Short mmCIF file of C-alpha atoms and ligand atoms in Angstrom, two decimals:
data_model
loop_
_atom_site.label_atom_id
_atom_site.label_comp_id
_atom_site.label_asym_id
_atom_site.label_seq_id
_atom_site.Cartn_x
_atom_site.Cartn_y
_atom_site.Cartn_z
CA MET A 1 -10.23 9.18 33.56
CA LYS A 2 -11.67 6.67 31.08
CA SER A 3 -9.36 5.01 28.56
CA ASP A 4 -10.66 2.90 25.63
CA SER A 5 -8.59 0.81 23.24
CA TYR A 6 -8.90 0.22 19.47
CA ASP A 7 -6.88 -1.06 16.51
CA VAL A 8 -7.20 2.33 14.80
CA ALA A 9 -8.31 5.73 16.12
CA ILE A 10 -9.20 8.19 13.37
CA VAL A 11 -9.21 11.88 14.27
CA GLY A 12 -11.57 13.75 11.95
CA ALA A 13 -15.00 12.72 10.64
CA GLY A 14 -14.83 14.68 7.40
CA ILE A 15 -15.10 12.79 4.14
CA VAL A 16 -11.51 11.54 4.41
CA GLY A 17 -11.79 10.25 7.99
CA ALA A 18 -15.20 8.77 7.17
CA ALA A 19 -13.87 6.91 4.14
CA CYS A 20 -10.86 5.63 6.13
CA ALA A 21 -13.14 4.46 8.95
CA ASN A 22 -15.35 2.56 6.53
CA GLU A 23 -12.44 0.94 4.72
CA LEU A 24 -10.65 -0.16 7.90
CA ALA A 25 -13.80 -1.35 9.70
CA ARG A 26 -14.90 -3.25 6.60
CA ARG A 27 -11.57 -5.07 6.66
CA GLY A 28 -12.11 -6.15 10.27
CA MET A 29 -10.27 -3.49 12.29
CA ARG A 30 -11.70 -2.15 15.57
CA VAL A 31 -12.06 1.53 14.73
CA ALA A 32 -12.88 4.72 16.65
CA ILE A 33 -13.74 7.95 14.82
CA ILE A 34 -13.29 11.11 16.87
CA ASP A 35 -14.47 14.61 15.99
CA ARG A 36 -15.17 17.75 17.97
CA ASP A 37 -17.99 18.68 15.61
CA VAL A 38 -20.49 16.75 13.46
CA VAL A 39 -19.87 14.14 10.76
CA GLY A 40 -19.09 15.81 7.42
CA GLY A 41 -18.54 19.28 8.88
CA GLY A 42 -15.26 21.07 8.17
CA ALA A 43 -14.18 21.47 4.56
CA THR A 44 -16.48 18.58 3.63
CA ALA A 45 -19.56 20.70 4.35
CA ALA A 46 -18.03 23.62 2.44
CA GLY A 47 -16.88 21.72 -0.66
CA MET A 48 -18.44 21.61 -4.10
CA GLY A 49 -18.68 17.82 -4.44
CA HIS A 50 -17.22 17.67 -7.93
CA VAL A 51 -15.69 14.22 -8.42
CA VAL A 52 -13.27 15.16 -11.13
CA VAL A 53 -10.39 13.47 -12.87
CA MET A 54 -7.39 15.85 -13.00
CA ASP A 55 -4.11 15.91 -14.89
CA ASP A 56 -1.73 18.35 -13.18
CA SER A 57 0.67 15.44 -12.64
CA GLU A 58 0.70 11.69 -13.21
CA ALA A 59 0.29 11.17 -9.45
CA GLN A 60 -2.73 13.48 -9.30
CA PHE A 61 -4.25 11.74 -12.31
CA ALA A 62 -3.69 8.27 -10.82
CA LEU A 63 -5.35 9.15 -7.51
CA THR A 64 -8.32 11.05 -8.96
CA ARG A 65 -9.07 8.43 -11.60
CA TYR A 66 -8.73 5.51 -9.15
CA SER A 67 -11.04 7.25 -6.71
CA GLN A 68 -13.58 8.19 -9.37
CA LYS A 69 -13.82 4.50 -10.29
CA LEU A 70 -14.32 3.61 -6.60
CA TRP A 71 -17.17 6.15 -6.36
CA LYS A 72 -18.75 4.62 -9.45
CA ARG A 73 -18.49 1.15 -7.90
CA LEU A 74 -20.13 2.42 -4.72
CA ARG A 75 -22.94 4.17 -6.58
CA PRO A 76 -25.57 1.37 -6.26
CA GLU A 77 -25.24 1.54 -2.46
CA LEU A 78 -25.38 5.34 -2.13
CA PRO A 79 -28.60 6.71 -0.63
CA GLU A 80 -30.64 9.31 -2.54
CA ASP A 81 -29.48 12.17 -0.34
CA VAL A 82 -25.92 11.77 -1.66
CA GLU A 83 -27.33 13.14 -4.95
CA TYR A 84 -24.79 11.31 -7.13
CA GLU A 85 -25.19 12.64 -10.70
CA GLN A 86 -22.91 11.80 -13.59
CA CYS A 87 -23.41 15.15 -15.30
CA GLY A 88 -19.86 15.36 -16.71
CA THR A 89 -17.50 18.32 -16.77
CA ILE A 90 -17.01 20.73 -19.64
CA TRP A 91 -13.68 22.56 -19.52
CA VAL A 92 -14.58 25.80 -21.31
CA ALA A 93 -12.05 27.39 -23.69
CA ALA A 94 -12.52 31.14 -24.13
CA ASP A 95 -9.94 31.55 -26.91
CA ASP A 96 -7.58 29.67 -29.22
CA GLU A 97 -4.83 29.44 -26.60
CA GLU A 98 -7.23 27.64 -24.26
CA MET A 99 -8.45 25.51 -27.18
CA ALA A 100 -4.87 24.25 -27.53
CA GLU A 101 -5.15 23.13 -23.90
CA VAL A 102 -8.40 21.33 -24.78
CA HIS A 103 -6.52 19.28 -27.37
CA ARG A 104 -3.63 18.58 -24.96
CA LYS A 105 -6.04 17.35 -22.28
CA HIS A 106 -7.97 15.28 -24.83
CA ALA A 107 -4.74 13.51 -25.84
CA PHE A 108 -3.61 13.05 -22.22
CA TYR A 109 -6.90 11.50 -21.13
CA GLY A 110 -7.27 9.50 -24.35
CA THR A 111 -3.99 7.66 -23.84
CA ARG A 112 -5.03 6.84 -20.27
CA GLY A 113 -8.48 5.43 -21.03
CA VAL A 114 -10.64 8.40 -19.96
CA PRO A 115 -13.35 9.15 -22.53
CA THR A 116 -13.49 12.82 -23.55
CA GLU A 117 -15.01 14.75 -26.45
CA VAL A 118 -13.66 17.93 -28.05
CA LEU A 119 -16.46 20.45 -28.59
CA ASP A 120 -16.18 23.24 -31.13
CA ALA A 121 -17.95 26.55 -30.54
CA ARG A 122 -21.25 25.33 -32.00
CA ALA A 123 -21.22 22.00 -30.12
CA LEU A 124 -20.44 23.80 -26.88
CA LYS A 125 -23.36 26.20 -27.39
CA SER A 126 -25.75 23.32 -28.08
CA ARG A 127 -24.66 21.54 -24.87
CA GLU A 128 -24.81 24.70 -22.74
CA PRO A 129 -27.03 27.30 -24.44
CA ASN A 130 -26.66 29.78 -21.57
CA LEU A 131 -22.93 30.27 -22.08
CA ARG A 132 -22.19 33.60 -23.74
CA ASP A 133 -21.56 33.67 -27.50
CA GLY A 134 -18.00 33.73 -28.75
CA MET A 135 -16.43 30.90 -26.72
CA ALA A 136 -13.86 28.89 -28.67
CA GLY A 137 -15.07 25.46 -27.53
CA GLY A 138 -14.46 22.99 -24.73
CA LEU A 139 -13.65 19.49 -23.57
CA LEU A 140 -16.43 17.24 -22.26
CA VAL A 141 -15.26 14.72 -19.65
CA SER A 142 -18.38 12.61 -19.42
CA GLU A 143 -17.48 10.36 -16.46
CA ASP A 144 -17.06 13.23 -13.98
CA VAL A 145 -19.71 13.32 -11.27
CA VAL A 146 -21.22 15.66 -8.71
CA LEU A 147 -22.47 14.62 -5.28
CA TYR A 148 -23.43 16.12 -1.93
CA PRO A 149 -20.40 15.67 0.35
CA PRO A 150 -21.90 15.91 3.89
CA CYS A 151 -24.38 13.11 3.14
CA ALA A 152 -21.64 11.04 1.50
CA ALA A 153 -19.56 11.37 4.70
CA LYS A 154 -22.59 10.46 6.83
CA PHE A 155 -23.21 7.37 4.68
CA LEU A 156 -19.56 6.24 4.98
CA VAL A 157 -19.60 6.65 8.77
CA GLU A 158 -22.87 4.69 9.01
CA CYS A 159 -21.29 1.90 6.94
CA ALA A 160 -18.27 1.92 9.27
CA GLN A 161 -20.60 1.74 12.28
CA LYS A 162 -22.34 -1.31 10.75
CA HIS A 163 -18.90 -2.93 10.81
CA GLY A 164 -18.48 -2.05 14.49
CA ALA A 165 -16.77 1.35 14.35
CA GLN A 166 -17.43 3.64 17.32
CA LEU A 167 -18.26 7.28 16.65
CA ARG A 168 -17.08 9.73 19.33
CA LEU A 169 -18.42 13.21 18.57
CA GLY A 170 -18.05 16.36 20.69
CA LYS A 171 -14.47 15.52 21.60
CA SER A 172 -11.79 18.05 20.80
CA VAL A 173 -8.44 16.31 20.44
CA THR A 174 -5.64 18.13 22.25
CA SER A 175 -2.82 15.73 21.38
CA LEU A 176 -2.20 12.55 19.44
CA GLY A 177 0.75 10.22 19.05
CA ASP A 178 2.53 7.25 20.62
CA GLY A 179 -0.67 5.23 20.50
CA LEU A 180 -2.73 7.76 22.46
CA VAL A 181 -5.40 10.30 21.52
CA ALA A 182 -6.12 12.80 24.32
CA CYS A 183 -9.28 14.93 24.34
CA ASP A 184 -10.13 18.18 26.12
CA ASP A 185 -12.73 16.46 28.33
CA GLY A 186 -10.07 14.14 29.77
CA THR A 187 -10.98 11.16 27.58
CA GLU A 188 -7.99 9.10 26.45
CA ILE A 189 -8.30 6.71 23.53
CA ARG A 190 -5.57 4.13 23.02
CA ALA A 191 -4.96 2.57 19.62
CA GLU A 192 -2.30 0.54 17.83
CA ARG A 193 -2.54 3.08 15.00
CA ILE A 194 -3.75 6.67 14.92
CA VAL A 195 -4.87 8.39 11.71
CA ASN A 196 -4.70 12.18 11.61
CA ALA A 197 -7.53 13.11 9.22
CA GLY A 198 -8.01 16.57 10.70
CA GLY A 199 -8.22 18.36 7.33
CA ALA A 200 -6.84 21.90 7.37
CA GLN A 201 -6.27 21.59 11.15
CA ALA A 202 -4.17 18.43 10.86
CA ALA A 203 -0.90 20.37 11.07
CA GLN A 204 -1.91 21.75 14.48
CA LEU A 205 -2.01 18.20 15.81
CA THR A 206 1.17 16.89 14.18
CA GLY A 207 4.19 19.16 14.37
CA GLY A 208 6.34 19.33 11.25
CA VAL A 209 3.54 18.80 8.71
CA GLU A 210 3.95 21.49 6.07
CA MET A 211 0.45 22.54 5.06
CA LYS A 212 -1.42 25.82 4.70
CA PRO A 213 -5.15 26.56 4.82
CA ARG A 214 -6.41 27.91 1.49
CA LYS A 215 -9.72 29.70 1.80
CA GLY A 216 -12.51 29.28 -0.73
CA HIS A 217 -15.91 30.96 -1.23
CA LEU A 218 -19.08 29.46 -2.71
CA VAL A 219 -22.56 30.78 -3.54
CA ILE A 220 -25.74 28.80 -4.11
CA THR A 221 -28.64 30.24 -6.09
CA ASP A 222 -32.36 29.74 -5.97
CA ARG A 223 -33.83 27.05 -8.28
CA TYR A 224 -33.39 27.50 -12.04
CA PRO A 225 -34.07 24.02 -13.49
CA GLY A 226 -32.51 23.41 -16.91
CA PHE A 227 -30.32 26.52 -16.91
CA LEU A 228 -27.13 24.44 -16.51
CA ARG A 229 -26.50 20.82 -17.51
CA HIS A 230 -22.82 20.07 -16.77
CA GLN A 231 -20.20 21.20 -14.30
CA LEU A 232 -18.56 24.03 -16.24
CA VAL A 233 -15.02 25.11 -15.43
CA GLU A 234 -13.00 27.73 -17.26
CA LEU A 235 -9.63 26.51 -18.51
CA GLY A 236 -8.14 29.63 -16.94
CA TYR A 237 -9.01 27.82 -13.64
CA LEU A 238 -5.80 25.88 -13.97
CA LYS A 239 -3.77 29.11 -13.97
CA SER A 240 -5.59 30.43 -10.90
CA ALA A 241 -5.53 27.13 -9.00
CA HIS A 242 -1.74 27.05 -9.46
CA SER A 243 -1.18 30.63 -8.35
CA VAL A 244 0.45 30.57 -4.91
CA ALA A 245 1.02 34.25 -4.25
CA THR A 246 -2.25 35.99 -5.10
CA ASP A 247 -5.95 35.68 -4.40
CA SER A 248 -7.65 34.16 -7.41
CA VAL A 249 -11.16 33.55 -8.69
CA ALA A 250 -12.33 31.35 -11.55
CA PHE A 251 -15.58 30.46 -13.29
CA ASN A 252 -16.69 27.10 -11.91
CA VAL A 253 -20.43 26.31 -11.78
CA GLN A 254 -22.31 23.17 -10.87
CA PRO A 255 -25.91 22.05 -11.50
CA ARG A 256 -27.59 20.62 -8.39
CA ARG A 257 -30.43 18.12 -8.54
CA THR A 258 -32.74 20.74 -7.01
CA GLY A 259 -32.20 23.06 -10.00
CA GLN A 260 -29.97 25.28 -7.88
CA ILE A 261 -26.61 26.41 -9.20
CA LEU A 262 -23.51 26.23 -7.08
CA ILE A 263 -21.13 29.00 -8.07
CA GLY A 264 -17.40 28.96 -7.31
CA SER A 265 -14.67 29.48 -6.79
CA SER A 266 -11.95 31.42 -5.07
CA ARG A 267 -8.54 30.61 -3.59
CA GLN A 268 -6.78 32.67 -0.93
CA TYR A 269 -3.71 32.05 1.23
CA GLY A 270 -3.30 33.98 4.47
CA ALA A 271 -7.06 34.59 4.97
CA GLU A 272 -7.51 32.98 8.40
CA HIS A 273 -11.11 34.02 9.18
CA LYS A 274 -14.13 32.21 7.85
CA GLU A 275 -16.19 35.36 7.19
CA VAL A 276 -17.40 35.91 3.62
CA ASP A 277 -15.29 38.62 1.92
CA PRO A 278 -17.67 40.77 -0.21
CA THR A 279 -14.84 41.83 -2.52
CA ILE A 280 -13.87 38.27 -3.39
CA LEU A 281 -17.53 37.33 -3.72
CA ALA A 282 -18.18 40.21 -6.14
CA ARG A 283 -15.16 39.17 -8.24
CA MET A 284 -16.44 35.59 -8.34
CA ILE A 285 -19.94 36.57 -9.43
CA ARG A 286 -18.53 38.98 -12.04
CA ARG A 287 -16.41 36.17 -13.46
CA ALA A 288 -19.42 33.83 -13.57
CA GLN A 289 -21.45 36.49 -15.40
CA GLU A 290 -18.68 36.95 -17.97
CA TYR A 291 -19.23 33.30 -18.94
CA MET A 292 -22.99 33.02 -18.29
CA PRO A 293 -24.65 36.44 -18.40
CA GLY A 294 -27.96 34.98 -17.13
CA ILE A 295 -26.38 34.41 -13.71
CA GLY A 296 -26.57 38.18 -13.18
CA GLY A 297 -30.37 37.97 -12.85
CA MET A 298 -30.44 35.10 -10.35
CA SER A 299 -31.11 35.19 -6.60
CA ALA A 300 -28.47 33.84 -4.29
CA VAL A 301 -29.79 32.01 -1.24
CA ARG A 302 -26.55 31.38 0.68
CA THR A 303 -22.84 32.12 0.58
CA TRP A 304 -20.14 30.46 2.68
CA THR A 305 -16.44 29.73 2.93
CA GLY A 306 -14.21 26.77 3.73
CA PHE A 307 -10.54 25.93 4.02
CA ARG A 308 -8.61 23.56 1.77
CA ALA A 309 -5.55 21.84 3.24
CA ALA A 310 -2.78 22.75 0.79
CA THR A 311 0.63 21.05 0.65
CA PRO A 312 3.61 22.60 -1.16
CA ASP A 313 3.64 19.98 -3.95
CA LYS A 314 -0.19 19.88 -4.33
CA LEU A 315 -0.42 16.19 -3.45
CA PRO A 316 -2.04 14.77 -0.30
CA LEU A 317 -0.22 13.13 2.61
CA ILE A 318 -1.31 9.49 2.90
CA GLY A 319 0.65 7.02 5.01
CA PRO A 320 2.93 6.68 8.03
CA TRP A 321 4.43 9.74 9.70
CA PRO A 322 8.15 9.04 10.03
CA ALA A 323 8.52 10.58 13.49
CA ASP A 324 5.96 8.30 15.20
CA LYS A 325 5.52 4.59 14.47
CA THR A 326 1.87 4.66 15.56
CA LEU A 327 0.85 7.67 13.50
CA TYR A 328 -0.54 7.90 9.95
CA LEU A 329 -1.65 10.96 8.00
CA ALA A 330 -4.63 11.23 5.65
CA THR A 331 -4.81 14.92 4.84
CA GLY A 332 -3.56 17.68 2.51
CA HIS A 333 -6.12 17.08 -0.25
CA GLU A 334 -6.55 20.79 -1.14
CA GLY A 335 -9.46 21.07 -3.62
CA LEU A 336 -9.75 17.34 -4.35
CA GLY A 337 -10.57 15.66 -1.05
CA ILE A 338 -14.13 14.72 -1.97
CA THR A 339 -12.90 13.17 -5.21
CA THR A 340 -9.94 11.33 -3.69
CA SER A 341 -11.37 10.28 -0.30
CA LEU A 342 -12.16 6.71 -1.34
CA ALA A 343 -8.74 6.14 -2.95
CA THR A 344 -7.07 7.70 0.10
CA ALA A 345 -8.90 5.24 2.35
CA ARG A 346 -7.92 2.29 0.17
CA ILE A 347 -4.22 3.06 0.05
CA LEU A 348 -4.10 4.03 3.72
CA ALA A 349 -5.76 0.75 4.73
CA ASP A 350 -3.41 -1.14 2.39
CA GLN A 351 -0.44 0.38 4.20
CA ILE A 352 -1.81 -0.29 7.69
CA MET A 353 -2.77 -3.86 6.79
CA GLU A 354 0.31 -4.53 4.66
CA ALA A 355 -1.73 -5.29 1.54
CA LYS A 356 -0.63 -4.51 -2.02
CA PRO A 357 -2.07 -1.16 -3.20
CA GLU A 358 -3.67 -0.96 -6.65
CA ILE A 359 -1.74 2.21 -7.57
CA PRO A 360 1.83 3.30 -6.70
CA ILE A 361 1.69 5.10 -3.33
CA GLU A 362 5.14 6.74 -3.21
CA PRO A 363 4.02 10.20 -4.44
CA TYR A 364 1.64 10.53 -1.47
CA LEU A 365 3.87 9.26 1.35
CA PRO A 366 4.28 11.83 4.15
CA SER A 367 8.00 11.00 4.40
CA ARG A 368 8.53 13.21 1.34
CA ALA A 369 7.37 16.22 3.34
CA SER A 370 8.60 15.37 6.84
CA GLN A 371 10.56 18.03 8.70
CA GLU A 372 10.82 15.85 11.80
CA PRO A 373 13.69 13.52 12.63
CA ILE A 374 13.00 9.98 11.46
CA HIS A 375 12.69 7.23 14.10
CA ALA A 376 15.65 4.93 14.30
C1 FAD B 401 -14.77 26.05 -1.45
C2 FAD B 401 -14.30 24.63 -1.58
C3 FAD B 401 -14.69 23.87 -2.69
C4 FAD B 401 -14.26 22.55 -2.82
N1 FAD B 401 -14.70 21.81 -3.89
C5 FAD B 401 -14.29 20.52 -4.02
C6 FAD B 401 -14.76 19.73 -5.10
O1 FAD B 401 -15.57 20.18 -5.92
N2 FAD B 401 -14.28 18.46 -5.23
C7 FAD B 401 -13.39 17.93 -4.33
O2 FAD B 401 -12.97 16.79 -4.52
N3 FAD B 401 -12.98 18.64 -3.26
C8 FAD B 401 -13.40 19.93 -3.09
N4 FAD B 401 -12.95 20.68 -2.04
C9 FAD B 401 -11.99 20.08 -1.11
C10 FAD B 401 -12.68 19.18 -0.12
O3 FAD B 401 -13.82 19.81 0.42
C11 FAD B 401 -11.68 18.81 0.99
O4 FAD B 401 -10.46 18.36 0.41
C12 FAD B 401 -12.23 17.69 1.86
O5 FAD B 401 -13.51 18.01 2.35
C13 FAD B 401 -11.28 17.42 3.00
O6 FAD B 401 -11.88 16.47 3.83
P1 FAD B 401 -11.21 16.11 5.21
O7 FAD B 401 -12.01 15.01 5.79
O8 FAD B 401 -9.75 15.92 5.02
O9 FAD B 401 -11.31 17.46 6.08
P2 FAD B 401 -12.56 18.11 6.81
O10 FAD B 401 -13.80 17.91 6.08
O11 FAD B 401 -12.16 19.51 7.13
O12 FAD B 401 -12.68 17.26 8.15
C14 FAD B 401 -11.73 17.37 9.18
C15 FAD B 401 -12.45 17.07 10.47
O13 FAD B 401 -11.47 17.03 11.51
C16 FAD B 401 -12.06 17.59 12.66
N5 FAD B 401 -10.99 18.05 13.54
C17 FAD B 401 -9.93 18.83 13.20
N6 FAD B 401 -9.17 19.06 14.30
C18 FAD B 401 -9.76 18.40 15.31
C19 FAD B 401 -9.46 18.27 16.70
N7 FAD B 401 -8.39 18.84 17.26
N8 FAD B 401 -10.28 17.51 17.48
C20 FAD B 401 -11.36 16.91 16.93
N9 FAD B 401 -11.71 17.00 15.64
C21 FAD B 401 -10.91 17.74 14.84
C22 FAD B 401 -12.93 18.72 12.14
O14 FAD B 401 -13.94 19.04 13.06
C23 FAD B 401 -13.46 18.15 10.84
O15 FAD B 401 -14.72 17.54 11.01
C24 FAD B 401 -13.40 21.99 -1.85
C25 FAD B 401 -13.02 22.73 -0.74
C26 FAD B 401 -13.48 24.03 -0.59
C27 FAD B 401 -13.08 24.81 0.64
#
């Protein structure tokens, strides 16, 4: 049996594990990244790649905004295949009630230094001519970005490797903790610190982590250049994203550099299988057509699903796991893990290396969610 030793062993080479590996290796740690699959598989391959500032809570705002700024700083280094585009988001208001939410968001972001623009019905139509007539307006958040997550994860792992990180693919981790990662092929990896970045499967590796998989569907169309200019999200999305009991769908469409349109999105608890559900898909497409009738005439080229890692309080778990002094968590990012991966990596590395974080970290500490006895 072969046993290697590192400062940090990261389980999971999705966008979160990749970002953590890069951050820690860049700061001089000897890092191993372990995954049973490929780099940027898992939810990272399934995600939409919308780097979006959000305002459900102050903690969510702080993490998304911090991370969005880190993505912007990294932009000059990102290769073409990451397809970083600052297309902005328009939150679409269908009626006056949703228009009130536009004004609330505008005020919230305005007092926190995020530029936004309130669009009336006419301004909205001129920005997105293919939206149906009769919308009340919207909010343009111009600094939001879209990118292609699997290539972003690949880039981050390559950066980590340039700083000496070792990539160990094809290894399924059977247990982790007490400074040891054990794999199904008998490999044992020893490390001062272990980071569980296993996405929606993280709870299977660390008992007591309260997290549920939340299934999502996406569709990508053929190429329709110019049809869509911004990421468009219905304001009703907030209601459906918060629903915990029912399956929900919402209008959420994204322009890709290729001219393709990525159509989302759905949220389901209790759907364990990755198969596409035609009923959910039909509801999603119907919803998209209600906002953009032209979508009805488009060809879809692929549909797929993925699983978000959802915590009860909708915030990720970033930091030490109280039941094991060697173990850290970097998971539970639900529908925002692409956005918040870079900030997650920063504040995780700050904790491991005892540096001062740039934002308060308390809301994300796993100790808030621990069901395990705390080490004396
Ligand atoms: C439909 C959908 C749309 C989304 N849209 C967006 C969006 O627009 N913007 C946004 O910010 N976020 C979005 N998300 C969320 C985002 O995709 C995730 O939060 C993010 O990808 C999580 O990354 P991760 O690295 O934590 O997990 P993953 O990408 O799932 O990576 C976890 C890795 O751990 C590995 N692993 C797990 N268990 C083991 C084991 N036992 N042994 C070895 N390896 C293991 C897996 O193979 C996998 O590679 C979306 C998600 C979905 C499903």
